[in-house]
Coordinates of C-alpha atoms in Angstrom, one line a residue:
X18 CA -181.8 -28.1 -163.0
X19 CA -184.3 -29.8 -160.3
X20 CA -182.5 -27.6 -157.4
X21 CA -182.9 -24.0 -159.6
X22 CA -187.0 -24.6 -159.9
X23 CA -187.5 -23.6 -156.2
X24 CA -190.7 -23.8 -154.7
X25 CA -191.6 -20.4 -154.0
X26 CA -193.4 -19.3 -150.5
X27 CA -195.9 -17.0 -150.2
X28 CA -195.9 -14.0 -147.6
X29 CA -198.5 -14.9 -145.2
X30 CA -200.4 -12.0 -143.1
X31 CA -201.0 -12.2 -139.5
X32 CA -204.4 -10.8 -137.7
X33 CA -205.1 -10.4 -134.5
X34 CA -208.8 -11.1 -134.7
X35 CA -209.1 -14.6 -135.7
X36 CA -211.3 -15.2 -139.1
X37 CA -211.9 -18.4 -140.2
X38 CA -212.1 -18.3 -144.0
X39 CA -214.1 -19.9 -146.6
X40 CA -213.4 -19.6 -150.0
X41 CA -216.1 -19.2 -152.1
X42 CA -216.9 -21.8 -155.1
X43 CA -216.0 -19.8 -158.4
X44 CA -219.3 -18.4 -159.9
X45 CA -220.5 -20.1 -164.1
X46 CA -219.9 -23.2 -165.4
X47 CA -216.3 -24.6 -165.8
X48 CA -214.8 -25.1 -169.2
X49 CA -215.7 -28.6 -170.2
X50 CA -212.7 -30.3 -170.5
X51 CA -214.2 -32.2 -173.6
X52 CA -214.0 -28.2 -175.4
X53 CA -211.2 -27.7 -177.6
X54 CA -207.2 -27.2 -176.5
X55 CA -206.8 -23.5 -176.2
X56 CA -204.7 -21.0 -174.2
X57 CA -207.9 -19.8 -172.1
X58 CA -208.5 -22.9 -170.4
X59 CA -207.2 -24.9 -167.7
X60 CA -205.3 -28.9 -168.6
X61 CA -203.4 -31.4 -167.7
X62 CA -200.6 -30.8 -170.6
X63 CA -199.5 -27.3 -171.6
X64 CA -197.4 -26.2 -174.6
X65 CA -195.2 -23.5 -174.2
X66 CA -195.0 -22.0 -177.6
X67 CA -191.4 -20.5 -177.7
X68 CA -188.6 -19.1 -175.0
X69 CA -185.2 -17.9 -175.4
X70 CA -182.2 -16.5 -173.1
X71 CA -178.8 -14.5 -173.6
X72 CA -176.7 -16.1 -170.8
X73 CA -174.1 -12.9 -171.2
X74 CA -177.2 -10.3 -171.3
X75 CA -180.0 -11.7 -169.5
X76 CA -181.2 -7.8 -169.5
X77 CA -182.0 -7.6 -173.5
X78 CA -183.1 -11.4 -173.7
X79 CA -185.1 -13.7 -171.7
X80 CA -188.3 -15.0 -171.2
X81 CA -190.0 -15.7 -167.5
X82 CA -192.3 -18.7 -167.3
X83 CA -194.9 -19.0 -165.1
X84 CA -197.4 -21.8 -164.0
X85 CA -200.1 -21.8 -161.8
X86 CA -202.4 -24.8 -160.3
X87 CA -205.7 -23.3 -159.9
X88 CA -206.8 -26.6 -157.7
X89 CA -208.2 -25.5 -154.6
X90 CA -208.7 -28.7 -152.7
X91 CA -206.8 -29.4 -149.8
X92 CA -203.6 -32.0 -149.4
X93 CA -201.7 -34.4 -151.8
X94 CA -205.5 -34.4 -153.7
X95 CA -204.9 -30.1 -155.0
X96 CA -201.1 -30.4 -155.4
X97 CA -199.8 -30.7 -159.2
X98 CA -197.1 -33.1 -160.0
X99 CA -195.6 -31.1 -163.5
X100 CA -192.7 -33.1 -165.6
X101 CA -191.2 -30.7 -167.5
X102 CA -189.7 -30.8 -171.0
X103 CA -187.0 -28.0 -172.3
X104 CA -187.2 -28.8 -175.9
X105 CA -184.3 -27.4 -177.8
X106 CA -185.7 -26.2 -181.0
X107 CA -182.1 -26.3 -183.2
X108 CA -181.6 -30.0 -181.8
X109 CA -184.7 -30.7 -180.9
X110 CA -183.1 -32.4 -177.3
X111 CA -184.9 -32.3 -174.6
X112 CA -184.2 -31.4 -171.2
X113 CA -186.5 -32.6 -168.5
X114 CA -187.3 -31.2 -164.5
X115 CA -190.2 -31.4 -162.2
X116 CA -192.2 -28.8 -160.4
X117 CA -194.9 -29.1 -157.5
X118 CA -197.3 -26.7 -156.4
X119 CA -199.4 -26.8 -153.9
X120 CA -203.1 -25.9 -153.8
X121 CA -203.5 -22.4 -155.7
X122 CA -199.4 -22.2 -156.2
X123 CA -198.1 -19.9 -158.8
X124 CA -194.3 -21.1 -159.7
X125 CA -192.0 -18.3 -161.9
X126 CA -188.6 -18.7 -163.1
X127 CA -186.4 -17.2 -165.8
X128 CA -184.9 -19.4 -168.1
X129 CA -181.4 -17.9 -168.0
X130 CA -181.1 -20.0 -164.9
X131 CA -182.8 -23.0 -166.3
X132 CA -181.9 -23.5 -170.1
X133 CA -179.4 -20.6 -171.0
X134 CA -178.9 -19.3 -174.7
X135 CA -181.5 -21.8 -176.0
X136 CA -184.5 -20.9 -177.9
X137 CA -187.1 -23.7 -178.3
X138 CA -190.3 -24.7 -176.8
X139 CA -191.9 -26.4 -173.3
X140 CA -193.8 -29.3 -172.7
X141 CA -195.5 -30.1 -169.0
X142 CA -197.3 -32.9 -168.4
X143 CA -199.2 -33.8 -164.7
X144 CA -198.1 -36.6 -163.3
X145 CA -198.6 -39.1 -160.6
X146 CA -196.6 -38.9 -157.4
X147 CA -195.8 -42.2 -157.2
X148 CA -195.2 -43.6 -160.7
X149 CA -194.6 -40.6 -163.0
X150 CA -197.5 -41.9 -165.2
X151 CA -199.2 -39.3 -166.8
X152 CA -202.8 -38.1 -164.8
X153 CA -205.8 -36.4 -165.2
X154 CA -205.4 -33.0 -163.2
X155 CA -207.1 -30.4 -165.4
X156 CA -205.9 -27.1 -163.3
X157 CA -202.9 -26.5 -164.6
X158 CA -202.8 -22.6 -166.7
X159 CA -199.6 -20.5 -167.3
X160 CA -198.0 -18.0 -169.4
X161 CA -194.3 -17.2 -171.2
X162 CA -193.4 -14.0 -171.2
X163 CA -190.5 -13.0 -173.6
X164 CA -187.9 -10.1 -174.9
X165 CA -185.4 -10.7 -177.4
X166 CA -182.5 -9.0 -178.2
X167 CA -183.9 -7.6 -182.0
X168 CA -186.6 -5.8 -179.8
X169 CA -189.5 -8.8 -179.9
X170 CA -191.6 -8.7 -176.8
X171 CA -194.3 -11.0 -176.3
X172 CA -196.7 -12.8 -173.7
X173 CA -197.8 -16.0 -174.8
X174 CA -200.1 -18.0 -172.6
X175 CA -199.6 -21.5 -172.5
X176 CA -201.9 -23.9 -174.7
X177 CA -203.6 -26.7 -172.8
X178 CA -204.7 -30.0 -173.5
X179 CA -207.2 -31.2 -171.0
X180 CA -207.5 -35.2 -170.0
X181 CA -210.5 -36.7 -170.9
X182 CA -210.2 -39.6 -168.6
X183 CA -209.7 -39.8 -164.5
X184 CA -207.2 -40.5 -162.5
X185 CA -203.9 -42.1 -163.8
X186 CA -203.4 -42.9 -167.8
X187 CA -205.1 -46.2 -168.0
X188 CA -202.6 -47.6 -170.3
X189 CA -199.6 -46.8 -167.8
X190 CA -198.5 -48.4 -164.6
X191 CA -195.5 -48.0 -162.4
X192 CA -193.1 -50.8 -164.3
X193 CA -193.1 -49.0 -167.8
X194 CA -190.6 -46.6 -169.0
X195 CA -192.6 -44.6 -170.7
X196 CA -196.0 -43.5 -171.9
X197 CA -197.8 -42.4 -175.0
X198 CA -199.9 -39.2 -175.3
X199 CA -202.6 -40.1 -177.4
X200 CA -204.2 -36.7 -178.5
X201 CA -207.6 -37.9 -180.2
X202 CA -210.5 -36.8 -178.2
X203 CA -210.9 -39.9 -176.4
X204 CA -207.4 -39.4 -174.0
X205 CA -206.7 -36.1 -174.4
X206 CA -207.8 -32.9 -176.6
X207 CA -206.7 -32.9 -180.1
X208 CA -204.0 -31.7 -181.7
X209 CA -204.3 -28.9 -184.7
X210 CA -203.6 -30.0 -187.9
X211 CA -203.9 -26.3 -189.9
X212 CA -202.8 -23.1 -188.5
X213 CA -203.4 -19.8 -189.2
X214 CA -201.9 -16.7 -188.7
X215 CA -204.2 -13.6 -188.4
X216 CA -203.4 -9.3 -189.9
X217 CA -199.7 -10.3 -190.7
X218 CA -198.7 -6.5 -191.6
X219 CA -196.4 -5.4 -194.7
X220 CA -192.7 -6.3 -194.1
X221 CA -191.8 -3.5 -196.1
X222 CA -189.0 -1.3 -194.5
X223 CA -191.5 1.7 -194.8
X224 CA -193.3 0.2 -192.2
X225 CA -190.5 -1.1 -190.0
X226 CA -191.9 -4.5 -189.2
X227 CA -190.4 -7.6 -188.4
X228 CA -192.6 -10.7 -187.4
X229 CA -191.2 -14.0 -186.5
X230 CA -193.1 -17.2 -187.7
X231 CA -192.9 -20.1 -184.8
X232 CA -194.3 -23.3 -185.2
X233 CA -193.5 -26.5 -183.1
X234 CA -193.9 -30.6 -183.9
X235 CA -195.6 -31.8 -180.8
X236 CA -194.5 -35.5 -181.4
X237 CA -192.0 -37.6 -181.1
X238 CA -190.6 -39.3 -178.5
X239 CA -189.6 -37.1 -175.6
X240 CA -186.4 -39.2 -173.9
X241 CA -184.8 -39.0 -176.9
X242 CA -185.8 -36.1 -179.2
X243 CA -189.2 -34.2 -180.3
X244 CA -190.2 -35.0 -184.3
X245 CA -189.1 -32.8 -187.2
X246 CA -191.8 -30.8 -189.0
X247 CA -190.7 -31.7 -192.4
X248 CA -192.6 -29.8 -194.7
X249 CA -195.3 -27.0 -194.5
X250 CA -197.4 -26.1 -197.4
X251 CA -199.3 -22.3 -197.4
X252 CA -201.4 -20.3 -198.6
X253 CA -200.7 -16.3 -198.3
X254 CA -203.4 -14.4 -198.2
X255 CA -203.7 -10.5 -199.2
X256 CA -206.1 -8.2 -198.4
X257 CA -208.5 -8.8 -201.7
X258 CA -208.8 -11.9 -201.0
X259 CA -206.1 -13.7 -203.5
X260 CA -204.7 -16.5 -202.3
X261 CA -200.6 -17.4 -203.0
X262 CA -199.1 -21.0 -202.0
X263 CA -195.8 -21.5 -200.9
X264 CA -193.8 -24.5 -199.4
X265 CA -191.5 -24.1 -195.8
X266 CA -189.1 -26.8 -195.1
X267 CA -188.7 -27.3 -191.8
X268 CA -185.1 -29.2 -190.8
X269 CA -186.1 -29.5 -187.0
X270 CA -188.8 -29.8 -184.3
X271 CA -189.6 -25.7 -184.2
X272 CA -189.8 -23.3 -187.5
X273 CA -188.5 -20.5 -186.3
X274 CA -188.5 -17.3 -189.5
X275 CA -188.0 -13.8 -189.6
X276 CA -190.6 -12.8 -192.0
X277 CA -188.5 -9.5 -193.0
X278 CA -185.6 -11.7 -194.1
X279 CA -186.9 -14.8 -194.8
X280 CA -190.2 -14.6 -196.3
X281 CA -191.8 -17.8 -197.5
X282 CA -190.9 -18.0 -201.3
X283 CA -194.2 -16.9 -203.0
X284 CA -194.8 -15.5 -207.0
X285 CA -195.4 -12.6 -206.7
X286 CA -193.0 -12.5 -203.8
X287 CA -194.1 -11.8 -199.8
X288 CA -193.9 -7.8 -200.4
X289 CA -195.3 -7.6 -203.5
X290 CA -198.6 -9.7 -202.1
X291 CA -199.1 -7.8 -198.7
X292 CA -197.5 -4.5 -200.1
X293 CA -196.5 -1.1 -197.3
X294 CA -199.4 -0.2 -195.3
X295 CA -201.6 -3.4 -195.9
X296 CA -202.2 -6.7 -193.9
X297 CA -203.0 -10.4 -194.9
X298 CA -202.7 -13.4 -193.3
X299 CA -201.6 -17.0 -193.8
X300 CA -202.7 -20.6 -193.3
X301 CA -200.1 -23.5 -193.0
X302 CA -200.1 -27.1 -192.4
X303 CA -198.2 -30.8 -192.9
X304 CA -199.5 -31.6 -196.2
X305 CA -201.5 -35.3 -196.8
X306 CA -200.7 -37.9 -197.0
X307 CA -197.7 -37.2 -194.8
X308 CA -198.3 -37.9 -191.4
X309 CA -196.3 -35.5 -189.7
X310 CA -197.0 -34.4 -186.1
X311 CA -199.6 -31.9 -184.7
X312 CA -198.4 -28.8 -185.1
X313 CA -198.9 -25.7 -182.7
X314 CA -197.4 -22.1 -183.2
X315 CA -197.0 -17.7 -182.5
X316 CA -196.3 -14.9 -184.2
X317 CA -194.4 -12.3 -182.7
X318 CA -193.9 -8.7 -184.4
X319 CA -191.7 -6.2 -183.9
X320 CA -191.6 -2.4 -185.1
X321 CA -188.6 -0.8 -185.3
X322 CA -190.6 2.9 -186.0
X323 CA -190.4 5.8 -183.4
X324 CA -194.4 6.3 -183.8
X325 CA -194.4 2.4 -185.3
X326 CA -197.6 0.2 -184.4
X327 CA -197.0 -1.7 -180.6
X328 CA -194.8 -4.5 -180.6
X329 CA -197.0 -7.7 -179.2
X330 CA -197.3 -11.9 -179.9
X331 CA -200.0 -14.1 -179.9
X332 CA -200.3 -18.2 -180.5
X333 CA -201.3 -19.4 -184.1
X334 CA -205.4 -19.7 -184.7
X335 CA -206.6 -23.6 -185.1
X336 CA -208.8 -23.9 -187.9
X337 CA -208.8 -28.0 -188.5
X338 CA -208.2 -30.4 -185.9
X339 CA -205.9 -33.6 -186.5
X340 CA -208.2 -36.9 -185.8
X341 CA -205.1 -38.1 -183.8
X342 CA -202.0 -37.5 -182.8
X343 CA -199.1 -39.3 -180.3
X344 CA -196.4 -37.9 -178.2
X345 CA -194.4 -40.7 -176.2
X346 CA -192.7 -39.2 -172.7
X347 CA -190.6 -41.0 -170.1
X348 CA -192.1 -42.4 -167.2
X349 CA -190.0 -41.3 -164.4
X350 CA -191.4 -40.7 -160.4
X351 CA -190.8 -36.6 -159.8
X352 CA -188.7 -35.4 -157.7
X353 CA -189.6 -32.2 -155.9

């Protein structure tokens, strides 16, 4: 798996009058990295929501991931150091890689080469060069891109968790084995603890659509398997306002539901509450006093209608914040 992530190299332009360039310092204020985990921001951890690959038809399914270090500064100081986690969301398994990038790198590949015919999530953590103990480089942004075979087309930017200390995790040196993620405002961002997913449309065949529900544990211990959900609780929402609960059991570390086909068990049922040609939405979370892991998540909808509205995805909304959260990794030195 290491030789197929390939460091890619850039085409590089020759003039003949010699300019010596100077980039510029980027104009506002930078993100604080004390602002909350989202996809808009730069981190040191991001979470790939979902992927997924047909090995025998690449062409109808696959998804292209892409991550970028948008560190400028020069040397061993700009590069990125990524440890990568394939999280198998049936198994919930992981698979683990590294990737460098140099000083303003972008890095694509399809995961047909990497994981084929798997669906489940990614996990990348910076890392130091040396020790593989987790770091504090908060420039790392990137985005999954996705087609499945039942027509669901997506891009879904990756969610990042920026470190809120410097340098090398403090409670990690070079003789452990591993490390634990602490996700609790102090370490690192938090974690969501309720989700929300915003104008789910009808699932009425009059309309033709068909929206998955994704939602993935981040916990766990990552050399030997991510945590299972366990159970969601839910509120439905429709479009007066009326609110309908429901329970999802989840068996592994990613919820994955068709909506059309599976809808979460509600009286009156999913159809009857956001009826053809309406919208509502839905909230879900681990239920107290469980406590279950942080939770992030995507919708992705898909219209099977000549004139139909435009397939598209998007990550779940965070309404509440969990006041902590852990996620151990091995501590292994990358090889790139």
């Amino acid at each position: 798996m290491l030789a197929r992530i390939a460091k890619l190299v850039s085409t590089q332009f020759v003039w003949l009058v010699l300019i010596t360039a100077v980039e510029a310092a980027d104009p506002g204020v930078a993100i604080p990295a004390s602002s909350a985990l989202s996809d808009q921001k730069p981190g040191s951890i991001l979470v790939y929501n979902f992927y997924s690959s047909n090995f025998n038809n690449q062409g109808r399914e696959d998804t292209r991931i892409s991550i970028t270090n948008t560190n400028s500064a020069a040397g061993l100081a700009g590069t990125a150091f990524v440890h990568l986690f394939f999280l198998d969301g049936a198994t919930c398994g992981p698979a683990n890689a590294f990737l460098c990038l140099t000083p303003n790198q972008t890095a694509s590949f399809l995961m047909s080469d990497i994981d084929p015919g798997t669906r489940g999530y990614i996990i990348a953590v910076a890392v130091d060069p040396a020790t593989g103990c987790p770091v504090s480089f908060n420039f790392l942004i990137g985005d999954a891109y996705l087609k499945l075979a039942t027509g669901h087309t997506a891009n879904l930017a990756a969610e990042a968790f920026a470190a809120l200390y410097t340098g090398v995790l403090p409670s990690c040196n070079s003789a452990d084995l591993s490390a634990t993620l602490l996700f609790d405002d102090t370490v690192y961002n938090r974690a969501p603890r309720v989700l929300a997913a915003s104008s789910l449309p009808s699932q009425n065949l009059v309309d033709g659509n068909s929206t998955f529900l994704i939602v993935n544990s981040i916990g766990g211990d990552l050399a030997t398997a991510a945590a299972s959900i366990g159970s969601l609780f839910g509120y439905l929402f429709d479009d007066v306002e009326n609110a309908f609960s429901f329970t999802i059991n989840g068996v592994g570390c990613q919820l994955l539901r068709n909506l059309a086909t599976e809808p979460p068990r509600t009286t009156p049922p999913f159809n009857r509450v956001i009826p053809a040609g309406h919208t509502g939405w839905m909230k879900l979370f681990v239920p107290p006093p469980n406590n279950g892991p942080a939770i992030l998540g995507a919708v992705i909808n898909a219209n099977s209608l000549p004139n139909g509205i435009i397939n598209c995805g998007r990550n779940l909304h965070h309404l509440t914040l969990a006041p902590s959260a852990t996620l151990i990794i091995p501590v292994l030195p990358p090889v790139c």
